[in-house]
Amino acid sequence: MRISGISVKELARKYGTPLYVYDFSRIRENARRLKTAFKSDEVQVDFYYAMKANCHPAILKIFLEEGYGMDCVSPGELQLAIQTGVKPEHILYTGNYESHDDLKAAFNSGVKINLDDISSLYRLLKVGKPELITYRINPGKGNGKYEEITTGGDKAKFGVPFEKAVIAYENAIKAGIKRFGAHMMTGSGVLETDHFPRMLELFLNELSVIRSTLGINFEFIDMGGGFGIPYYGDDEVLDIEDVGKKTLEVFRKKVKEHQLGDPVLALEPGRYLVGDAGYLISRVNGIKEGYRTFIGLDAGFNTLIRSALYGAQHSIVFDGKEDETPSLKADICGQICENTDIFTKDRMVPEVAEGDLAIFTQAGAYGNVMAMPYNLRYRPAEVAIIDGQDVQITRRETIDDYLNRIQNIK
Ligand code: LLP
């Protein structure tokens, strides 16, 4: 197998495994494709990259160059976005149960603040009064690839429930805030085109209630991210052009119908932009024939947690065996001392051997950013392929990275 022309064998030999590899040209392509899909002469569309998906500074730089702002969730992300050169006015801060210090960091940096709850406003006002605020509204519905990543609806911990949205904005007006935006994010990994225009329509109907009750003029309306990518099995490719066309149609129609003025439409995807540009290269350590057959890799949930956390299925390619007929039924697992350290069960795979390379595709989003040094297994190195050349962009973690933080040993 090759990634952007470079053999995975060579990458594994040079940098070791487990190893994250990113095809930077693919990230750029994704960024441009999304922009093209949402191009409109009538509506201003602003693009933010949800940097939680992969916050490597070299990746942030690509989005900066491609004219994206950043969607941040923590003071850490905020600091990194600013250090990367993103202008505060191009940063949206969407926290969750924001602390005083979180809000202080956001306020002091002058970014747009998107509040998670009615109560957040009062915590913010103790820090200062921005000219503009946004609320994350939970429109009451959501949809995600897994329930765990469905971020809207009555089970989600995020946002102001729509029934309280009028009061939320009213409180902000009373506090003297003058300018407003509105935001929703209802789910991640969605592969159905119609979900996006449907949710936007519901949201715009809800915003018209707020507008007619309070006379608010929304300067921008952020429909979140959530665009899915195919990972495995029956997953289909999301027709992003169709999503863009239908979403823009609904936006124009409903904004006009509800006389919502001339708001900017904002998007803040993460996965769609980086997911399919990333690979995780791991090695088969051992094959156990027991009650079941286990293929044990040197990557585990410490490296890629999505399967343990959501039951997410990734395509796993065995290098050099791509064309072999799968004849072995096996569970594929990692080395962590937990029974949940399983990537997949009963997967049909070719005859594999110790030392084979197992490559997880679609590992660019929520991969290394969610990795952890549990069991003191160090976080992997990261390599970028840029113009056909491999460059290490993160070195592998070492015991010193851990020990550097240890203090006061008597
Ligand atoms: N904006 C907000 C406010 C969000 O909460 C999220 C994701 C995004 C944007 C970006 O969503 P995306 O376009 O990437 O779907 N770790 C999970 C995904 C959790 C997503 C949480 N919020 C996974 O590995 O599937």
Short mmCIF file of C-alpha atoms and ligand atoms in Angstrom, two decimals:
data_model
loop_
_atom_site.label_atom_id
_atom_site.label_comp_id
_atom_site.label_asym_id
_atom_site.label_seq_id
_atom_site.Cartn_x
_atom_site.Cartn_y
_atom_site.Cartn_z
CA MET A 1 0.00 0.00 0.00
CA ARG A 2 1.11 3.52 -0.74
CA ILE A 3 0.02 6.81 0.74
CA SER A 4 0.32 9.62 -1.72
CA GLY A 5 3.00 7.65 -3.57
CA ILE A 6 5.05 6.58 -0.53
CA SER A 7 5.08 2.95 0.57
CA VAL A 8 3.75 2.26 4.03
CA LYS A 9 6.57 -0.27 4.52
CA GLU A 10 9.09 2.50 4.04
CA LEU A 11 7.17 4.83 6.39
CA ALA A 12 6.96 2.13 9.08
CA ARG A 13 10.67 1.34 8.70
CA LYS A 14 11.69 4.98 8.90
CA TYR A 15 9.43 6.21 11.70
CA GLY A 16 8.28 3.07 13.52
CA THR A 17 4.73 2.05 14.39
CA PRO A 18 2.10 2.92 15.41
CA LEU A 19 2.31 5.96 13.17
CA TYR A 20 -0.18 8.54 11.97
CA VAL A 21 0.31 9.69 8.39
CA TYR A 22 -1.52 12.56 6.70
CA ASP A 23 -1.81 13.35 3.04
CA PHE A 24 -1.71 17.15 3.12
CA SER A 25 -2.81 17.56 -0.48
CA ARG A 26 -5.98 15.64 0.34
CA ILE A 27 -6.75 18.02 3.21
CA ARG A 28 -6.39 20.95 0.85
CA GLU A 29 -8.61 19.25 -1.73
CA ASN A 30 -11.28 18.64 0.91
CA ALA A 31 -11.11 22.26 2.04
CA ARG A 32 -11.56 23.48 -1.52
CA ARG A 33 -14.29 20.98 -2.42
CA LEU A 34 -16.40 22.08 0.53
CA LYS A 35 -15.97 25.73 -0.38
CA THR A 36 -17.00 25.04 -3.96
CA ALA A 37 -20.05 23.05 -2.84
CA PHE A 38 -21.26 26.00 -0.76
CA LYS A 39 -20.37 28.74 -3.22
CA SER A 40 -23.14 31.24 -3.63
CA ASP A 41 -23.53 34.65 -5.26
CA GLU A 42 -26.41 35.56 -2.99
CA VAL A 43 -25.41 34.27 0.41
CA GLN A 44 -22.17 34.99 2.23
CA VAL A 45 -20.88 31.70 3.57
CA ASP A 46 -18.12 31.66 6.22
CA PHE A 47 -16.09 28.52 6.81
CA TYR A 48 -14.63 27.56 10.16
CA TYR A 49 -12.55 24.46 10.74
CA ALA A 50 -13.54 22.53 13.89
CA MET A 51 -10.00 22.10 15.12
CA LYS A 52 -10.99 19.48 17.71
CA ALA A 53 -10.95 17.01 14.80
CA ASN A 54 -7.20 17.43 14.42
CA CYS A 55 -5.39 20.41 15.86
CA HIS A 56 -1.90 19.83 14.54
CA PRO A 57 -0.51 23.33 13.85
CA ALA A 58 0.65 22.33 10.36
CA ILE A 59 -2.92 21.29 9.58
CA LEU A 60 -4.34 24.50 11.03
CA LYS A 61 -1.99 26.39 8.73
CA ILE A 62 -3.54 24.72 5.69
CA PHE A 63 -6.98 25.93 6.73
CA LEU A 64 -5.67 29.40 7.43
CA GLU A 65 -4.22 29.48 3.91
CA GLU A 66 -7.49 28.21 2.47
CA GLY A 67 -9.44 31.05 4.08
CA TYR A 68 -11.02 29.15 6.94
CA GLY A 69 -11.61 30.54 10.41
CA MET A 70 -11.39 28.28 13.47
CA ASP A 71 -14.02 26.77 15.70
CA CYS A 72 -12.47 26.33 19.17
CA VAL A 73 -13.77 24.58 22.26
CA SER A 74 -11.20 25.37 24.94
CA PRO A 75 -8.67 28.02 25.94
CA GLY A 76 -5.97 25.64 24.70
CA GLU A 77 -7.45 25.47 21.22
CA LEU A 78 -7.98 29.20 21.26
CA GLN A 79 -4.37 29.87 22.14
CA LEU A 80 -3.14 27.54 19.43
CA ALA A 81 -5.41 29.06 16.78
CA ILE A 82 -4.17 32.54 17.64
CA GLN A 83 -0.54 31.40 17.70
CA THR A 84 -1.07 29.86 14.28
CA GLY A 85 -2.04 33.29 13.02
CA VAL A 86 -5.83 33.08 12.86
CA LYS A 87 -7.33 36.52 13.49
CA PRO A 88 -9.63 36.69 16.54
CA GLU A 89 -12.52 37.88 14.38
CA HIS A 90 -12.21 34.62 12.45
CA ILE A 91 -12.48 32.49 15.58
CA LEU A 92 -15.64 31.18 17.13
CA TYR A 93 -15.46 29.92 20.68
CA THR A 94 -18.04 27.25 21.46
CA GLY A 95 -17.58 25.92 24.96
CA ASN A 96 -19.61 23.48 27.01
CA TYR A 97 -20.28 24.22 30.69
CA GLU A 98 -17.76 27.06 30.32
CA SER A 99 -15.80 28.01 33.43
CA HIS A 100 -15.01 31.55 34.48
CA ASP A 101 -11.46 31.09 33.21
CA ASP A 102 -12.63 29.69 29.87
CA LEU A 103 -14.87 32.70 29.32
CA LYS A 104 -12.14 35.06 30.45
CA ALA A 105 -9.74 33.59 27.90
CA ALA A 106 -12.36 33.88 25.16
CA PHE A 107 -13.39 37.41 26.13
CA ASN A 108 -9.83 38.69 26.45
CA SER A 109 -8.84 37.36 23.06
CA GLY A 110 -11.73 39.16 21.36
CA VAL A 111 -13.17 36.14 19.55
CA LYS A 112 -16.84 35.51 18.89
CA ILE A 113 -18.33 33.76 21.90
CA ASN A 114 -21.00 31.13 21.43
CA LEU A 115 -22.71 30.40 24.77
CA ASP A 116 -23.79 26.91 25.73
CA ASP A 117 -26.52 27.86 28.18
CA ILE A 118 -28.59 30.65 29.71
CA SER A 119 -26.44 30.46 32.82
CA SER A 120 -23.27 30.94 30.74
CA LEU A 121 -24.29 34.54 30.03
CA TYR A 122 -24.04 35.50 33.69
CA ARG A 123 -20.67 33.83 34.06
CA LEU A 124 -19.54 35.75 30.98
CA LEU A 125 -20.85 39.07 32.29
CA LYS A 126 -18.68 38.68 35.37
CA VAL A 127 -15.72 38.74 33.02
CA GLY A 128 -16.93 41.42 30.63
CA LYS A 129 -19.60 42.38 28.15
CA PRO A 130 -18.85 41.62 24.52
CA GLU A 131 -20.62 43.51 21.78
CA LEU A 132 -21.75 40.28 20.12
CA ILE A 133 -22.79 36.91 21.42
CA THR A 134 -24.16 33.73 19.95
CA TYR A 135 -26.06 30.97 21.65
CA ARG A 136 -25.69 27.34 20.76
CA ILE A 137 -29.31 26.29 20.46
CA ASN A 138 -30.34 22.68 20.70
CA PRO A 139 -33.25 22.63 18.28
CA GLY A 140 -34.73 19.54 19.95
CA LYS A 141 -33.62 17.13 17.25
CA GLY A 142 -30.34 15.54 16.36
CA ASN A 143 -28.81 12.88 14.20
CA GLY A 144 -25.35 11.33 14.33
CA LYS A 145 -23.64 8.22 13.13
CA TYR A 146 -23.79 6.91 16.72
CA GLU A 147 -25.94 7.98 19.64
CA GLU A 148 -22.73 8.99 21.42
CA ILE A 149 -22.00 11.59 18.76
CA THR A 150 -25.55 12.87 18.35
CA THR A 151 -25.16 16.33 19.81
CA GLY A 152 -28.71 17.65 19.39
CA GLY A 153 -32.03 16.39 20.73
CA ASP A 154 -33.38 15.69 24.19
CA LYS A 155 -30.54 13.42 25.30
CA ALA A 156 -27.70 15.74 24.35
CA LYS A 157 -25.87 17.77 26.99
CA PHE A 158 -25.22 20.62 24.59
CA GLY A 159 -26.83 23.97 23.99
CA VAL A 160 -29.86 25.95 25.08
CA PRO A 161 -33.08 24.02 24.54
CA PHE A 162 -35.19 25.83 21.99
CA GLU A 163 -37.98 26.49 24.54
CA LYS A 164 -35.54 28.61 26.49
CA ALA A 165 -33.91 30.34 23.55
CA VAL A 166 -36.19 33.41 23.58
CA ILE A 167 -35.44 34.00 27.26
CA ALA A 168 -31.74 33.49 26.63
CA TYR A 169 -31.61 36.22 23.98
CA GLU A 170 -33.93 38.44 25.98
CA ASN A 171 -31.53 38.23 28.93
CA ALA A 172 -28.69 39.20 26.66
CA ILE A 173 -30.60 42.22 25.33
CA LYS A 174 -31.41 43.27 28.89
CA ALA A 175 -27.71 43.00 29.72
CA GLY A 176 -27.00 45.50 26.94
CA ILE A 177 -25.59 43.16 24.31
CA LYS A 178 -26.27 44.59 20.87
CA ARG A 179 -25.24 42.11 18.21
CA PHE A 180 -26.19 38.47 17.80
CA GLY A 181 -25.53 35.22 16.04
CA ALA A 182 -27.21 31.82 16.32
CA HIS A 183 -25.64 28.38 16.29
CA MET A 184 -26.58 24.72 16.27
CA MET A 185 -24.62 21.48 16.01
CA THR A 186 -26.89 18.50 15.97
CA GLY A 187 -24.70 15.53 15.22
CA SER A 188 -21.51 14.19 13.74
CA GLY A 189 -20.73 11.70 11.00
CA VAL A 190 -24.00 12.17 9.11
CA LEU A 191 -24.13 10.57 5.68
CA GLU A 192 -27.68 11.57 4.63
CA THR A 193 -27.84 14.62 2.41
CA ASP A 194 -31.33 15.61 3.51
CA HIS A 195 -30.42 15.82 7.17
CA PHE A 196 -28.64 19.13 6.63
CA PRO A 197 -31.34 21.14 4.81
CA ARG A 198 -33.98 19.59 7.09
CA MET A 199 -32.22 20.62 10.29
CA LEU A 200 -31.49 24.06 8.90
CA GLU A 201 -35.13 24.54 7.99
CA LEU A 202 -36.23 23.58 11.49
CA PHE A 203 -33.62 25.91 12.94
CA LEU A 204 -34.61 28.86 10.75
CA ASN A 205 -38.26 28.34 11.72
CA GLU A 206 -37.19 28.48 15.35
CA LEU A 207 -35.06 31.57 14.78
CA SER A 208 -38.03 33.33 13.21
CA VAL A 209 -39.87 32.93 16.55
CA ILE A 210 -36.97 34.59 18.34
CA ARG A 211 -36.79 37.30 15.71
CA SER A 212 -40.49 38.09 15.80
CA THR A 213 -40.62 38.06 19.61
CA LEU A 214 -37.52 40.14 20.25
CA GLY A 215 -36.81 41.87 16.94
CA ILE A 216 -33.31 40.43 16.87
CA ASN A 217 -31.27 40.67 13.72
CA PHE A 218 -29.01 37.61 13.47
CA GLU A 219 -25.73 38.60 11.85
CA PHE A 220 -24.77 35.00 11.24
CA ILE A 221 -26.38 31.63 11.48
CA ASP A 222 -24.05 28.73 12.10
CA MET A 223 -25.36 25.30 11.16
CA GLY A 224 -22.40 23.45 12.73
CA GLY A 225 -20.47 20.64 11.08
CA GLY A 226 -21.39 16.98 10.99
CA PHE A 227 -20.66 16.02 7.36
CA GLY A 228 -19.84 12.32 7.43
CA ILE A 229 -17.27 10.29 5.54
CA PRO A 230 -17.44 6.62 4.63
CA TYR A 231 -15.49 4.44 7.05
CA TYR A 232 -16.48 0.85 6.40
CA GLY A 233 -19.02 -1.53 4.93
CA ASP A 234 -22.14 0.11 3.53
CA ASP A 235 -21.11 3.67 4.31
CA GLU A 236 -21.67 5.83 1.28
CA VAL A 237 -19.92 8.97 0.15
CA LEU A 238 -21.88 12.07 1.12
CA ASP A 239 -22.75 14.06 -1.97
CA ILE A 240 -21.43 17.35 -0.67
CA GLU A 241 -22.45 19.29 -3.78
CA ASP A 242 -26.01 18.17 -3.28
CA VAL A 243 -25.80 19.06 0.42
CA GLY A 244 -24.50 22.51 -0.49
CA LYS A 245 -27.12 23.12 -3.15
CA LYS A 246 -30.07 21.99 -1.02
CA THR A 247 -28.85 23.72 2.11
CA LEU A 248 -28.32 27.03 0.34
CA GLU A 249 -31.76 26.74 -1.26
CA VAL A 250 -33.43 26.27 2.13
CA PHE A 251 -31.34 29.07 3.61
CA ARG A 252 -32.32 31.59 0.93
CA LYS A 253 -35.98 30.57 0.99
CA LYS A 254 -36.45 30.55 4.75
CA VAL A 255 -34.42 33.67 5.46
CA LYS A 256 -36.62 35.52 2.98
CA GLU A 257 -39.87 33.97 4.18
CA HIS A 258 -39.14 34.79 7.82
CA GLN A 259 -37.59 38.16 6.99
CA LEU A 260 -34.43 37.27 8.83
CA GLY A 261 -32.47 40.00 7.07
CA ASP A 262 -29.17 39.22 5.45
CA PRO A 263 -27.34 36.82 7.76
CA VAL A 264 -24.10 35.08 6.92
CA LEU A 265 -24.34 31.30 6.79
CA ALA A 266 -21.53 29.72 8.81
CA LEU A 267 -20.26 26.13 8.68
CA GLU A 268 -17.81 24.48 11.04
CA PRO A 269 -16.95 20.96 9.95
CA GLY A 270 -14.05 18.92 11.21
CA ARG A 271 -14.23 15.28 10.15
CA TYR A 272 -15.11 15.94 6.51
CA LEU A 273 -12.01 18.06 6.04
CA VAL A 274 -9.34 15.84 7.57
CA GLY A 275 -10.82 12.37 8.18
CA ASP A 276 -9.98 10.67 4.91
CA ALA A 277 -6.54 12.30 4.69
CA GLY A 278 -5.24 10.37 7.70
CA TYR A 279 -3.95 6.82 8.14
CA LEU A 280 -2.82 4.91 11.17
CA ILE A 281 -0.08 2.39 10.41
CA SER A 282 0.26 -0.36 12.99
CA ARG A 283 1.96 -3.73 13.13
CA VAL A 284 0.63 -7.17 13.98
CA ASN A 285 2.38 -8.27 17.18
CA GLY A 286 0.74 -11.61 17.68
CA ILE A 287 -2.08 -13.85 16.55
CA LYS A 288 -3.84 -15.84 19.23
CA GLU A 289 -5.89 -18.88 18.40
CA GLY A 290 -8.07 -19.36 21.48
CA TYR A 291 -11.79 -19.43 22.07
CA ARG A 292 -11.72 -16.82 19.36
CA THR A 293 -9.00 -15.69 17.01
CA PHE A 294 -7.38 -12.42 18.01
CA ILE A 295 -5.07 -10.34 15.89
CA GLY A 296 -3.12 -8.19 18.33
CA LEU A 297 -1.70 -4.92 17.02
CA ASP A 298 0.75 -2.41 18.44
CA ALA A 299 -2.03 0.21 18.20
CA GLY A 300 -4.91 0.11 20.66
CA PHE A 301 -7.60 2.39 22.04
CA ASN A 302 -4.73 4.43 23.43
CA THR A 303 -3.90 5.24 19.80
CA LEU A 304 -7.35 5.34 18.19
CA ILE A 305 -10.23 5.29 20.64
CA ARG A 306 -13.20 5.58 18.29
CA SER A 307 -13.99 1.85 18.23
CA ALA A 308 -13.83 1.43 22.01
CA LEU A 309 -15.86 4.58 22.58
CA TYR A 310 -18.59 4.33 19.94
CA GLY A 311 -18.16 0.90 18.38
CA ALA A 312 -16.90 2.74 15.30
CA GLN A 313 -15.71 0.51 12.49
CA HIS A 314 -12.71 1.52 10.40
CA SER A 315 -11.45 -0.12 7.25
CA ILE A 316 -8.27 -2.01 8.13
CA VAL A 317 -5.98 -2.88 5.25
CA PHE A 318 -3.21 -5.47 5.60
CA ASP A 319 -0.29 -4.25 3.56
CA GLY A 320 0.45 -6.41 0.53
CA LYS A 321 -2.68 -8.49 1.11
CA GLU A 322 -5.20 -6.05 -0.34
CA ASP A 323 -6.15 -8.43 -3.15
CA GLU A 324 -6.28 -11.62 -1.08
CA THR A 325 -9.63 -13.18 -0.30
CA PRO A 326 -10.56 -12.78 3.35
CA SER A 327 -10.57 -16.30 4.78
CA LEU A 328 -9.97 -15.76 8.48
CA LYS A 329 -12.56 -14.51 10.97
CA ALA A 330 -10.87 -12.59 13.76
CA ASP A 331 -11.20 -9.92 16.40
CA ILE A 332 -8.62 -7.18 16.00
CA CYS A 333 -7.33 -5.69 19.22
CA GLY A 334 -4.60 -3.65 20.84
CA GLN A 335 -2.23 -4.22 23.77
CA ILE A 336 -4.00 -2.24 26.48
CA CYS A 337 -4.97 -4.05 29.67
CA GLU A 338 -8.69 -3.59 29.10
CA ASN A 339 -11.18 -5.91 27.48
CA THR A 340 -12.63 -2.98 25.58
CA ASP A 341 -9.41 -2.58 23.64
CA ILE A 342 -10.99 -4.12 20.57
CA PHE A 343 -11.20 -2.45 17.18
CA THR A 344 -13.56 -4.91 15.58
CA LYS A 345 -15.08 -8.33 16.15
CA ASP A 346 -15.58 -11.17 13.69
CA ARG A 347 -13.89 -9.24 10.89
CA MET A 348 -13.08 -11.33 7.81
CA VAL A 349 -9.43 -10.77 6.97
CA PRO A 350 -6.81 -12.41 4.75
CA GLU A 351 -4.32 -14.83 6.30
CA VAL A 352 -2.17 -12.45 8.30
CA ALA A 353 1.17 -13.05 9.96
CA GLU A 354 3.17 -11.50 12.75
CA GLY A 355 4.97 -8.44 11.52
CA ASP A 356 2.36 -7.56 8.88
CA LEU A 357 1.33 -3.94 8.71
CA ALA A 358 -2.32 -3.14 9.45
CA ILE A 359 -3.39 0.26 8.16
CA PHE A 360 -6.47 2.04 9.44
CA THR A 361 -7.81 4.37 6.81
CA GLN A 362 -9.97 7.44 7.58
CA ALA A 363 -7.94 8.10 10.71
CA GLY A 364 -7.28 11.80 10.21
CA ALA A 365 -10.14 13.08 12.37
CA TYR A 366 -10.50 12.33 16.09
CA GLY A 367 -7.50 10.00 15.89
CA ASN A 368 -4.29 11.22 17.43
CA VAL A 369 -6.06 14.12 19.14
CA MET A 370 -7.91 11.57 21.26
CA ALA A 371 -4.87 9.39 21.91
CA MET A 372 -3.57 8.92 25.45
CA PRO A 373 -0.51 7.55 27.20
CA TYR A 374 -2.47 4.95 29.20
CA ASN A 375 -0.38 1.96 30.30
CA LEU A 376 2.53 4.29 29.49
CA ARG A 377 2.33 3.44 25.85
CA TYR A 378 3.53 6.55 24.17
CA ARG A 379 1.54 8.58 21.73
CA PRO A 380 2.61 7.95 18.14
CA ALA A 381 4.68 10.10 15.84
CA GLU A 382 2.91 11.93 13.03
CA VAL A 383 4.14 12.27 9.49
CA ALA A 384 2.86 14.51 6.72
CA ILE A 385 3.22 13.80 3.05
CA ILE A 386 3.79 17.14 1.38
CA ASP A 387 4.51 17.34 -2.35
CA GLY A 388 5.42 13.66 -2.43
CA GLN A 389 7.87 13.94 0.49
CA ASP A 390 7.39 12.51 3.98
CA VAL A 391 8.12 14.86 6.87
CA GLN A 392 7.82 14.05 10.55
CA ILE A 393 5.58 16.68 12.13
CA THR A 394 5.33 15.20 15.64
CA ARG A 395 7.93 13.02 17.30
CA ARG A 396 6.89 9.93 19.20
CA GLU A 397 6.23 10.52 22.89
CA THR A 398 8.89 9.28 25.32
CA ILE A 399 9.18 8.50 29.01
CA ASP A 400 10.70 11.98 29.44
CA ASP A 401 7.49 13.63 28.24
CA TYR A 402 5.76 11.89 31.10
CA LEU A 403 8.47 12.44 33.70
CA ASN A 404 8.85 16.12 32.81
CA ARG A 405 5.56 16.82 34.54
CA ILE A 406 6.21 14.77 37.65
CA GLN A 407 6.98 16.83 40.75
CA ASN A 408 7.67 16.63 44.44
CA ILE A 409 8.90 13.09 44.68
CA LYS A 410 10.38 12.85 48.16
N1 LLP B 1 -18.86 22.20 15.99
C1 LLP B 1 -19.20 21.76 17.20
C2 LLP B 1 -19.77 22.70 18.15
C3 LLP B 1 -19.01 20.41 17.55
O1 LLP B 1 -19.37 19.99 18.76
C4 LLP B 1 -18.41 19.53 16.62
C5 LLP B 1 -18.16 18.13 16.96
C6 LLP B 1 -18.05 20.05 15.35
C7 LLP B 1 -18.30 21.38 15.06
C8 LLP B 1 -17.39 19.22 14.29
O2 LLP B 1 -18.14 18.13 13.92
P1 LLP B 1 -17.74 17.22 12.66
O3 LLP B 1 -17.85 18.07 11.42
O4 LLP B 1 -16.35 16.78 12.85
O5 LLP B 1 -18.72 16.14 12.65
N2 LLP B 1 -15.02 12.14 18.49
C9 LLP B 1 -16.18 11.84 17.67
C10 LLP B 1 -16.83 13.07 17.09
C11 LLP B 1 -17.33 14.05 18.14
C12 LLP B 1 -17.86 15.31 17.54
C13 LLP B 1 -18.21 16.31 18.58
N3 LLP B 1 -18.47 17.62 18.08
C14 LLP B 1 -15.76 10.81 16.62
O6 LLP B 1 -14.62 10.33 16.64
O7 LLP B 1 -16.57 10.40 15.79
#
